[in-house]
Amino acid sequence: MKRKVSGVAVINEAELKRQIAEGAFARLYVVCGSEDFLKQHYAALLCERAVDEAFRDFNFHRFEGKDTDLNEIAQAMEAVPLGGGRSCVMVRDYPLEGVAGDPDWLRFLRELPEHGLLVFWMNTAEFRPKKSKALLEAIEAAGHVAEFNRPDMAQLTRILASGAKKRGCQMDRATAEYFTQTVGGELNTLYNEMDKLCAYAGGGGLTRAQIDAVCVKSVDAKSFDMVKAVAAGDGGRAIRLLDELFQQKIAPQMLLGSLIAHYVDMFRAAVAKQSRRRSEELAKIFDYKGSKVYRLKNAGAMAERIKMPQILRCLELLDDADRRLKSSGLDNRLVMEQCIFSLLSVRA
């Protein structure tokens, strides 16, 4: 099944899985999107299934896009595969849009040899081809774009429920939401923590208590716990959480950024309430998806306990801490501790 994204036909996960299972490969795939785990998984799976394992050392070639030119890719693609099978070339983060105006490059894409499979894995590079009609036409002439984006909460719930079932457990929607809030929304992390959780539970329905017992909390989750401690006036717990995050060697800028995000969520939730807007409208306006939806619900509950002037003052203090982290010679831990105590004083 295909859909149009930025003017190019994009195949979905089900269609890509079908092509891989049936060995019905195109000559070209551009694997892109915001979900890193699925991009890596399917780029690797394409290359694994397309090449005969017995001749893999001869017929599989991998390049780093930033250090590779067209001639190297073309030579690897044109080489006749050993054993009469198929060759595969994987190129990570090639700047496709930067060469969209090169007629030799476009001709090369359109005329890829039948014995080869070329996979562009956009790991960190973005792929936004809508400005180049010629590039889109060249891609569609030889193959497909496969785009994988982070799932929304409904999709995550289904994925997690299926993952738990395969491991002999059950996970309902509320537990799935708490699970993503606790460990984060990255699929690779979710799968790893699911393995631990199900092994610990030993079967049956999974619970919040089990998640708290064995799962590693994300920086986002721990920073929200810190916000809750500040809102409750519990300075001891807030500082203990800060200490845990420093022991994990979390960059202070990353931690502060997470704190700022939670207070921004509270500000938005408070404004929405004053404007009599529903949380669903807020989520749509600011593109809250996946685990971020749960974060927005938490922010709404927190905004009930903190007045708008306090939220605004906290944002000012966080902005000041951000400036000091970036521009002063002060110890990062000292800056963060002073910030926490300042936030506590606003709450008091």
mmCIF file of C-alpha atoms in Angstrom:
data_model
loop_
_atom_site.group_PDB
_atom_site.id
_atom_site.type_symbol
_atom_site.label_atom_id
_atom_site.label_comp_id
_atom_site.label_asym_id
_atom_site.label_seq_id
_atom_site.Cartn_x
_atom_site.Cartn_y
_atom_site.Cartn_z
ATOM 1 C CA MET A 1 0.000 0.000 0.000
ATOM 2 C CA LYS A 2 1.254 3.464 -0.910
ATOM 3 C CA ARG A 3 0.385 6.963 0.264
ATOM 4 C CA LYS A 4 1.624 10.368 -0.822
ATOM 5 C CA VAL A 5 4.096 12.159 1.472
ATOM 6 C CA SER A 6 5.757 15.397 0.324
ATOM 7 C CA GLY A 7 4.724 14.523 -3.217
ATOM 8 C CA VAL A 8 6.307 11.064 -3.312
ATOM 9 C CA ALA A 9 4.624 7.682 -3.007
ATOM 10 C CA VAL A 10 5.580 6.048 0.298
ATOM 11 C CA ILE A 11 5.094 2.351 1.064
ATOM 12 C CA ASN A 12 3.939 1.357 4.531
ATOM 13 C CA GLU A 13 5.496 -1.181 6.873
ATOM 14 C CA ALA A 14 3.124 -3.976 5.851
ATOM 15 C CA GLU A 15 3.990 -3.583 2.165
ATOM 16 C CA LEU A 16 7.728 -3.499 2.858
ATOM 17 C CA LYS A 17 7.447 -6.649 4.997
ATOM 18 C CA ARG A 18 5.558 -8.374 2.185
ATOM 19 C CA GLN A 19 8.214 -7.496 -0.383
ATOM 20 C CA ILE A 20 10.980 -8.755 1.916
ATOM 21 C CA ALA A 21 9.113 -11.982 2.758
ATOM 22 C CA GLU A 22 8.399 -12.729 -0.906
ATOM 23 C CA GLY A 23 11.818 -11.619 -2.148
ATOM 24 C CA ALA A 24 10.049 -9.180 -4.473
ATOM 25 C CA PHE A 25 12.687 -6.475 -4.150
ATOM 26 C CA ALA A 26 12.772 -3.225 -6.061
ATOM 27 C CA ARG A 27 16.159 -1.895 -7.158
ATOM 28 C CA LEU A 28 16.066 1.101 -4.801
ATOM 29 C CA TYR A 29 14.792 1.907 -1.290
ATOM 30 C CA VAL A 30 15.045 5.179 0.614
ATOM 31 C CA VAL A 31 14.454 4.347 4.302
ATOM 32 C CA CYS A 32 13.635 7.521 6.214
ATOM 33 C CA GLY A 33 11.496 9.020 8.990
ATOM 34 C CA SER A 34 11.705 9.897 12.685
ATOM 35 C CA GLU A 35 11.636 6.386 14.216
ATOM 36 C CA ASP A 36 15.296 5.375 14.418
ATOM 37 C CA PHE A 37 14.772 1.784 15.568
ATOM 38 C CA LEU A 38 12.466 0.830 12.678
ATOM 39 C CA LYS A 39 14.661 2.581 10.109
ATOM 40 C CA GLN A 40 17.725 0.670 11.239
ATOM 41 C CA HIS A 41 15.788 -2.599 11.508
ATOM 42 C CA TYR A 42 14.340 -2.516 7.999
ATOM 43 C CA ALA A 43 17.451 -1.141 6.294
ATOM 44 C CA ALA A 44 19.426 -4.040 7.789
ATOM 45 C CA LEU A 45 16.663 -6.560 7.010
ATOM 46 C CA LEU A 46 16.537 -5.534 3.341
ATOM 47 C CA CYS A 47 20.267 -6.091 2.971
ATOM 48 C CA GLU A 48 20.215 -9.321 4.951
ATOM 49 C CA ARG A 49 17.424 -10.965 2.950
ATOM 50 C CA ALA A 50 18.495 -9.698 -0.469
ATOM 51 C CA VAL A 51 21.981 -11.192 -0.378
ATOM 52 C CA ASP A 52 22.896 -14.882 -0.321
ATOM 53 C CA GLU A 53 24.668 -15.435 3.013
ATOM 54 C CA ALA A 54 27.256 -17.695 1.369
ATOM 55 C CA PHE A 55 28.478 -14.782 -0.782
ATOM 56 C CA ARG A 56 27.775 -11.916 1.617
ATOM 57 C CA ASP A 57 31.414 -10.880 1.969
ATOM 58 C CA PHE A 58 31.589 -10.337 -1.800
ATOM 59 C CA ASN A 59 28.089 -9.054 -2.617
ATOM 60 C CA PHE A 60 27.318 -6.672 0.253
ATOM 61 C CA HIS A 61 28.835 -3.188 0.336
ATOM 62 C CA ARG A 62 28.307 -0.480 2.932
ATOM 63 C CA PHE A 63 29.239 3.196 2.683
ATOM 64 C CA GLU A 64 29.010 6.309 4.837
ATOM 65 C CA GLY A 65 27.222 8.872 2.717
ATOM 66 C CA LYS A 66 29.204 11.914 3.824
ATOM 67 C CA ASP A 67 32.484 10.239 2.833
ATOM 68 C CA THR A 68 31.301 8.637 -0.415
ATOM 69 C CA ASP A 69 30.883 9.930 -3.956
ATOM 70 C CA LEU A 70 28.697 8.723 -6.816
ATOM 71 C CA ASN A 71 31.521 6.827 -8.537
ATOM 72 C CA GLU A 72 32.104 4.556 -5.530
ATOM 73 C CA ILE A 73 28.404 3.734 -5.240
ATOM 74 C CA ALA A 74 28.086 3.188 -8.991
ATOM 75 C CA GLN A 75 31.078 0.836 -9.125
ATOM 76 C CA ALA A 76 29.696 -1.250 -6.263
ATOM 77 C CA MET A 77 26.261 -1.431 -7.901
ATOM 78 C CA GLU A 78 27.561 -2.337 -11.339
ATOM 79 C CA ALA A 79 29.834 -5.144 -10.114
ATOM 80 C CA VAL A 80 28.377 -8.509 -11.142
ATOM 81 C CA PRO A 81 27.448 -10.439 -7.950
ATOM 82 C CA LEU A 82 29.359 -13.602 -7.175
ATOM 83 C CA GLY A 83 27.237 -16.747 -7.335
ATOM 84 C CA GLY A 84 24.720 -15.297 -9.760
ATOM 85 C CA GLY A 85 22.477 -13.867 -7.051
ATOM 86 C CA ARG A 86 21.900 -10.289 -6.009
ATOM 87 C CA SER A 87 24.302 -7.646 -4.731
ATOM 88 C CA CYS A 88 23.333 -5.010 -2.171
ATOM 89 C CA VAL A 89 24.729 -1.582 -1.442
ATOM 90 C CA MET A 90 23.754 0.260 1.736
ATOM 91 C CA VAL A 91 24.576 3.952 2.028
ATOM 92 C CA ARG A 92 23.973 5.696 5.333
ATOM 93 C CA ASP A 93 23.037 9.394 5.378
ATOM 94 C CA TYR A 94 23.784 10.205 1.752
ATOM 95 C CA PRO A 95 22.836 13.857 0.940
ATOM 96 C CA LEU A 96 20.258 12.973 -1.709
ATOM 97 C CA GLU A 97 18.698 16.411 -1.906
ATOM 98 C CA GLY A 98 22.081 18.019 -2.395
ATOM 99 C CA VAL A 99 22.665 16.179 -5.670
ATOM 100 C CA ALA A 100 19.094 16.331 -6.957
ATOM 101 C CA GLY A 101 20.131 18.693 -9.763
ATOM 102 C CA ASP A 102 22.894 16.443 -11.108
ATOM 103 C CA PRO A 103 21.669 14.807 -14.358
ATOM 104 C CA ASP A 104 24.298 12.028 -14.146
ATOM 105 C CA TRP A 105 23.148 11.151 -10.635
ATOM 106 C CA LEU A 106 19.467 11.076 -11.654
ATOM 107 C CA ARG A 107 20.252 8.924 -14.681
ATOM 108 C CA PHE A 108 22.187 6.531 -12.454
ATOM 109 C CA LEU A 109 19.163 6.139 -10.131
ATOM 110 C CA ARG A 110 16.740 5.534 -12.996
ATOM 111 C CA GLU A 111 19.015 2.953 -14.646
ATOM 112 C CA LEU A 112 20.129 0.887 -11.655
ATOM 113 C CA PRO A 113 21.097 -2.658 -12.713
ATOM 114 C CA GLU A 114 18.552 -5.434 -12.142
ATOM 115 C CA HIS A 115 21.046 -7.554 -10.209
ATOM 116 C CA GLY A 116 21.555 -4.885 -7.533
ATOM 117 C CA LEU A 117 19.692 -3.454 -4.561
ATOM 118 C CA LEU A 118 20.559 0.064 -3.406
ATOM 119 C CA VAL A 119 19.408 1.098 0.101
ATOM 120 C CA PHE A 120 19.707 4.683 1.295
ATOM 121 C CA TRP A 121 19.370 4.560 5.078
ATOM 122 C CA MET A 122 18.655 8.069 6.358
ATOM 123 C CA ASN A 123 19.827 7.501 9.918
ATOM 124 C CA THR A 124 20.401 11.092 11.027
ATOM 125 C CA ALA A 125 20.029 12.926 7.715
ATOM 126 C CA GLU A 126 16.577 14.199 6.801
ATOM 127 C CA PHE A 127 14.870 13.382 3.522
ATOM 128 C CA ARG A 128 12.588 16.113 2.202
ATOM 129 C CA PRO A 129 12.474 15.697 -1.567
ATOM 130 C CA LYS A 130 9.389 17.750 -2.410
ATOM 131 C CA LYS A 131 11.476 20.553 -3.947
ATOM 132 C CA SER A 132 12.905 18.259 -6.614
ATOM 133 C CA LYS A 133 10.393 16.679 -8.963
ATOM 134 C CA ALA A 134 13.200 15.076 -10.974
ATOM 135 C CA LEU A 135 14.568 13.315 -7.876
ATOM 136 C CA LEU A 136 11.130 11.975 -6.994
ATOM 137 C CA GLU A 137 10.617 10.670 -10.509
ATOM 138 C CA ALA A 138 14.024 8.963 -10.475
ATOM 139 C CA ILE A 139 13.291 7.287 -7.142
ATOM 140 C CA GLU A 140 9.869 6.061 -8.251
ATOM 141 C CA ALA A 141 11.314 4.743 -11.512
ATOM 142 C CA ALA A 142 13.613 2.377 -9.619
ATOM 143 C CA GLY A 143 11.981 1.740 -6.266
ATOM 144 C CA HIS A 144 10.289 3.103 -3.178
ATOM 145 C CA VAL A 145 10.463 5.434 -0.226
ATOM 146 C CA ALA A 146 9.786 3.643 3.075
ATOM 147 C CA GLU A 147 9.041 6.155 5.827
ATOM 148 C CA PHE A 148 8.894 5.195 9.511
ATOM 149 C CA ASN A 149 7.688 7.776 12.001
ATOM 150 C CA ARG A 150 7.143 7.556 15.733
ATOM 151 C CA PRO A 151 3.780 5.926 16.477
ATOM 152 C CA ASP A 152 0.978 7.736 18.283
ATOM 153 C CA MET A 153 -0.320 6.502 21.647
ATOM 154 C CA ALA A 154 -2.971 4.236 20.102
ATOM 155 C CA GLN A 155 -0.357 2.576 17.885
ATOM 156 C CA LEU A 156 2.104 2.294 20.782
ATOM 157 C CA THR A 157 -0.557 0.607 22.894
ATOM 158 C CA ARG A 158 -1.154 -2.017 20.207
ATOM 159 C CA ILE A 159 2.594 -2.561 19.724
ATOM 160 C CA LEU A 160 3.195 -2.969 23.454
ATOM 161 C CA ALA A 161 0.194 -5.228 23.957
ATOM 162 C CA SER A 162 1.437 -7.443 21.124
ATOM 163 C CA GLY A 163 4.979 -7.445 22.527
ATOM 164 C CA ALA A 164 3.739 -8.418 25.983
ATOM 165 C CA LYS A 165 1.586 -11.211 24.546
ATOM 166 C CA LYS A 166 4.559 -12.713 22.689
ATOM 167 C CA ARG A 167 6.383 -12.803 26.019
ATOM 168 C CA GLY A 168 3.501 -14.520 27.855
ATOM 169 C CA CYS A 169 2.075 -11.399 29.548
ATOM 170 C CA GLN A 170 -0.759 -8.925 29.105
ATOM 171 C CA MET A 171 -0.589 -5.128 29.096
ATOM 172 C CA ASP A 172 -3.701 -2.925 29.084
ATOM 173 C CA ARG A 173 -3.897 0.615 27.735
ATOM 174 C CA ALA A 174 -3.446 2.410 31.068
ATOM 175 C CA THR A 175 -0.370 0.325 31.901
ATOM 176 C CA ALA A 176 1.024 0.889 28.386
ATOM 177 C CA GLU A 177 0.667 4.653 28.836
ATOM 178 C CA TYR A 178 2.437 4.515 32.198
ATOM 179 C CA PHE A 179 5.141 2.291 30.707
ATOM 180 C CA THR A 180 5.912 4.765 27.895
ATOM 181 C CA GLN A 181 5.830 7.677 30.326
ATOM 182 C CA THR A 182 8.325 5.854 32.541
ATOM 183 C CA VAL A 183 10.879 4.559 30.029
ATOM 184 C CA GLY A 184 10.327 6.922 27.080
ATOM 185 C CA GLY A 185 8.846 6.601 23.614
ATOM 186 C CA GLU A 186 11.791 5.108 21.689
ATOM 187 C CA LEU A 187 10.844 1.643 20.417
ATOM 188 C CA ASN A 188 14.288 0.159 20.961
ATOM 189 C CA THR A 189 14.215 1.204 24.629
ATOM 190 C CA LEU A 190 10.625 0.015 25.020
ATOM 191 C CA TYR A 191 11.468 -3.446 23.645
ATOM 192 C CA ASN A 192 14.519 -3.792 25.887
ATOM 193 C CA GLU A 193 12.584 -2.767 28.985
ATOM 194 C CA MET A 194 9.682 -5.037 27.964
ATOM 195 C CA ASP A 195 12.054 -8.022 27.989
ATOM 196 C CA LYS A 196 13.113 -7.204 31.556
ATOM 197 C CA LEU A 197 9.576 -6.488 32.698
ATOM 198 C CA CYS A 198 8.050 -9.705 31.363
ATOM 199 C CA ALA A 199 10.921 -11.825 32.690
ATOM 200 C CA TYR A 200 10.402 -10.277 36.123
ATOM 201 C CA ALA A 201 6.604 -10.696 36.025
ATOM 202 C CA GLY A 202 6.776 -14.312 34.865
ATOM 203 C CA GLY A 203 3.440 -14.063 33.038
ATOM 204 C CA GLY A 204 -0.004 -12.585 33.670
ATOM 205 C CA GLY A 205 -1.112 -8.971 33.643
ATOM 206 C CA LEU A 206 1.643 -6.384 33.963
ATOM 207 C CA THR A 207 1.308 -3.698 36.640
ATOM 208 C CA ARG A 208 2.666 -0.258 37.503
ATOM 209 C CA ALA A 209 4.338 -1.699 40.598
ATOM 210 C CA GLN A 210 6.283 -4.147 38.415
ATOM 211 C CA ILE A 211 7.303 -1.318 36.072
ATOM 212 C CA ASP A 212 8.543 0.751 39.013
ATOM 213 C CA ALA A 213 10.447 -2.263 40.361
ATOM 214 C CA VAL A 214 12.545 -3.155 37.307
ATOM 215 C CA CYS A 215 12.336 -0.553 34.546
ATOM 216 C CA VAL A 216 14.899 2.214 34.145
ATOM 217 C CA LYS A 217 13.200 5.594 34.148
ATOM 218 C CA SER A 218 13.947 7.964 31.308
ATOM 219 C CA VAL A 219 15.439 11.385 31.947
ATOM 220 C CA ASP A 220 12.046 12.860 31.048
ATOM 221 C CA ALA A 221 10.269 10.707 33.653
ATOM 222 C CA LYS A 222 12.775 11.461 36.395
ATOM 223 C CA SER A 223 12.712 15.174 35.637
ATOM 224 C CA PHE A 224 8.906 15.124 35.914
ATOM 225 C CA ASP A 225 9.253 13.384 39.292
ATOM 226 C CA MET A 226 11.510 16.295 40.206
ATOM 227 C CA VAL A 227 8.847 18.779 39.110
ATOM 228 C CA LYS A 228 6.267 16.938 41.247
ATOM 229 C CA ALA A 229 8.621 17.037 44.231
ATOM 230 C CA VAL A 230 9.112 20.793 43.761
ATOM 231 C CA ALA A 231 5.344 21.316 43.473
ATOM 232 C CA ALA A 232 4.886 19.382 46.700
ATOM 233 C CA GLY A 233 7.595 21.396 48.430
ATOM 234 C CA ASP A 234 9.721 18.252 48.911
ATOM 235 C CA GLY A 235 13.213 19.689 48.459
ATOM 236 C CA GLY A 236 14.921 16.569 49.779
ATOM 237 C CA ARG A 237 13.380 14.336 47.126
ATOM 238 C CA ALA A 238 14.061 16.882 44.372
ATOM 239 C CA ILE A 239 17.758 17.020 45.269
ATOM 240 C CA ARG A 240 17.981 13.218 45.548
ATOM 241 C CA LEU A 241 16.564 12.889 42.040
ATOM 242 C CA LEU A 242 19.027 15.485 40.783
ATOM 243 C CA ASP A 243 21.836 13.475 42.391
ATOM 244 C CA GLU A 244 20.639 10.281 40.656
ATOM 245 C CA LEU A 245 20.622 11.997 37.265
ATOM 246 C CA PHE A 246 24.141 13.358 37.780
ATOM 247 C CA GLN A 247 25.296 9.861 38.782
ATOM 248 C CA GLN A 248 23.878 8.639 35.456
ATOM 249 C CA LYS A 249 26.126 11.267 33.829
ATOM 250 C CA ILE A 250 23.162 13.025 32.199
ATOM 251 C CA ALA A 251 24.299 16.269 30.585
ATOM 252 C CA PRO A 252 23.056 19.253 32.655
ATOM 253 C CA GLN A 253 21.783 20.964 29.498
ATOM 254 C CA MET A 254 19.694 17.897 28.658
ATOM 255 C CA LEU A 255 18.266 17.735 32.174
ATOM 256 C CA LEU A 256 17.450 21.419 32.251
ATOM 257 C CA GLY A 257 15.851 21.166 28.813
ATOM 258 C CA SER A 258 13.583 18.421 30.121
ATOM 259 C CA LEU A 259 12.582 20.523 33.148
ATOM 260 C CA ILE A 260 11.816 23.484 30.884
ATOM 261 C CA ALA A 261 9.668 21.252 28.648
ATOM 262 C CA HIS A 262 7.549 20.161 31.645
ATOM 263 C CA TYR A 263 6.953 23.733 32.776
ATOM 264 C CA VAL A 264 6.097 24.758 29.213
ATOM 265 C CA ASP A 265 3.582 21.893 29.176
ATOM 266 C CA MET A 266 2.072 23.260 32.393
ATOM 267 C CA PHE A 267 1.902 26.769 30.938
ATOM 268 C CA ARG A 268 0.100 25.492 27.840
ATOM 269 C CA ALA A 269 -2.292 23.410 29.931
ATOM 270 C CA ALA A 270 -3.070 26.415 32.164
ATOM 271 C CA VAL A 271 -3.695 28.685 29.155
ATOM 272 C CA ALA A 272 -5.921 26.016 27.577
ATOM 273 C CA LYS A 273 -7.959 25.776 30.760
ATOM 274 C CA GLN A 274 -8.369 29.552 30.939
ATOM 275 C CA SER A 275 -9.477 29.533 27.286
ATOM 276 C CA ARG A 276 -11.784 26.584 27.914
ATOM 277 C CA ARG A 277 -9.945 24.461 25.366
ATOM 278 C CA ARG A 278 -9.927 20.679 25.599
ATOM 279 C CA SER A 279 -6.673 18.747 25.969
ATOM 280 C CA GLU A 280 -7.304 17.084 22.579
ATOM 281 C CA GLU A 281 -7.208 20.510 20.908
ATOM 282 C CA LEU A 282 -3.986 21.361 22.727
ATOM 283 C CA ALA A 283 -2.385 18.073 21.666
ATOM 284 C CA LYS A 284 -3.276 18.743 18.043
ATOM 285 C CA ILE A 285 -2.046 22.349 18.040
ATOM 286 C CA PHE A 286 1.364 21.483 19.553
ATOM 287 C CA ASP A 287 1.723 18.040 17.956
ATOM 288 C CA TYR A 288 1.754 15.938 21.126
ATOM 289 C CA LYS A 289 2.013 12.307 20.026
ATOM 290 C CA GLY A 290 2.922 8.965 21.561
ATOM 291 C CA SER A 291 4.287 9.249 25.092
ATOM 292 C CA LYS A 292 3.990 13.059 24.913
ATOM 293 C CA VAL A 293 0.194 12.722 25.201
ATOM 294 C CA TYR A 294 0.638 11.234 28.650
ATOM 295 C CA ARG A 295 3.022 14.068 29.502
ATOM 296 C CA LEU A 296 0.324 16.572 28.575
ATOM 297 C CA LYS A 297 -2.168 14.841 30.875
ATOM 298 C CA ASN A 298 0.319 15.089 33.743
ATOM 299 C CA ALA A 299 0.904 18.756 32.978
ATOM 300 C CA GLY A 300 -2.826 19.421 33.165
ATOM 301 C CA ALA A 301 -2.992 17.821 36.617
ATOM 302 C CA MET A 302 0.053 19.794 37.798
ATOM 303 C CA ALA A 303 -1.369 23.073 36.461
ATOM 304 C CA GLU A 304 -4.311 22.581 38.837
ATOM 305 C CA ARG A 305 -1.891 22.887 41.776
ATOM 306 C CA ILE A 306 0.282 25.793 40.607
ATOM 307 C CA LYS A 307 -1.013 29.270 39.772
ATOM 308 C CA MET A 308 -0.170 30.933 36.468
ATOM 309 C CA PRO A 309 2.088 33.642 38.023
ATOM 310 C CA GLN A 310 4.090 30.869 39.698
ATOM 311 C CA ILE A 311 4.477 28.975 36.410
ATOM 312 C CA LEU A 312 5.683 32.141 34.685
ATOM 313 C CA ARG A 313 8.174 32.868 37.477
ATOM 314 C CA CYS A 314 9.487 29.291 37.279
ATOM 315 C CA LEU A 315 10.009 29.673 33.532
ATOM 316 C CA GLU A 316 12.005 32.858 34.182
ATOM 317 C CA LEU A 317 14.207 31.011 36.692
ATOM 318 C CA LEU A 318 14.742 28.115 34.270
ATOM 319 C CA ASP A 319 15.672 30.556 31.506
ATOM 320 C CA ASP A 320 18.195 32.200 33.839
ATOM 321 C CA ALA A 321 19.689 28.795 34.707
ATOM 322 C CA ASP A 322 19.926 27.960 31.008
ATOM 323 C CA ARG A 323 21.842 31.177 30.329
ATOM 324 C CA ARG A 324 24.240 30.483 33.213
ATOM 325 C CA LEU A 325 24.896 26.921 32.068
ATOM 326 C CA LYS A 326 25.780 28.151 28.595
ATOM 327 C CA SER A 327 27.707 31.294 29.379
ATOM 328 C CA SER A 328 29.192 31.227 32.880
ATOM 329 C CA GLY A 329 32.150 29.418 34.367
ATOM 330 C CA LEU A 330 30.067 28.206 37.304
ATOM 331 C CA ASP A 331 29.958 24.536 38.261
ATOM 332 C CA ASN A 332 27.060 22.878 36.409
ATOM 333 C CA ARG A 333 25.841 21.026 39.478
ATOM 334 C CA LEU A 334 25.826 24.227 41.506
ATOM 335 C CA VAL A 335 23.739 25.954 38.827
ATOM 336 C CA MET A 336 21.223 23.102 38.835
ATOM 337 C CA GLU A 337 20.979 22.972 42.642
ATOM 338 C CA GLN A 338 20.460 26.740 42.825
ATOM 339 C CA CYS A 339 17.764 26.410 40.178
ATOM 340 C CA ILE A 340 15.923 23.694 42.148
ATOM 341 C CA PHE A 341 16.022 25.742 45.374
ATOM 342 C CA SER A 342 14.764 28.821 43.480
ATOM 343 C CA LEU A 343 11.858 26.791 42.087
ATOM 344 C CA LEU A 344 11.091 25.548 45.596
ATOM 345 C CA SER A 345 11.046 29.120 46.903
ATOM 346 C CA VAL A 346 8.426 30.069 44.288
ATOM 347 C CA ARG A 347 6.279 27.123 45.407
ATOM 348 C CA ALA A 348 6.681 28.183 49.055
#
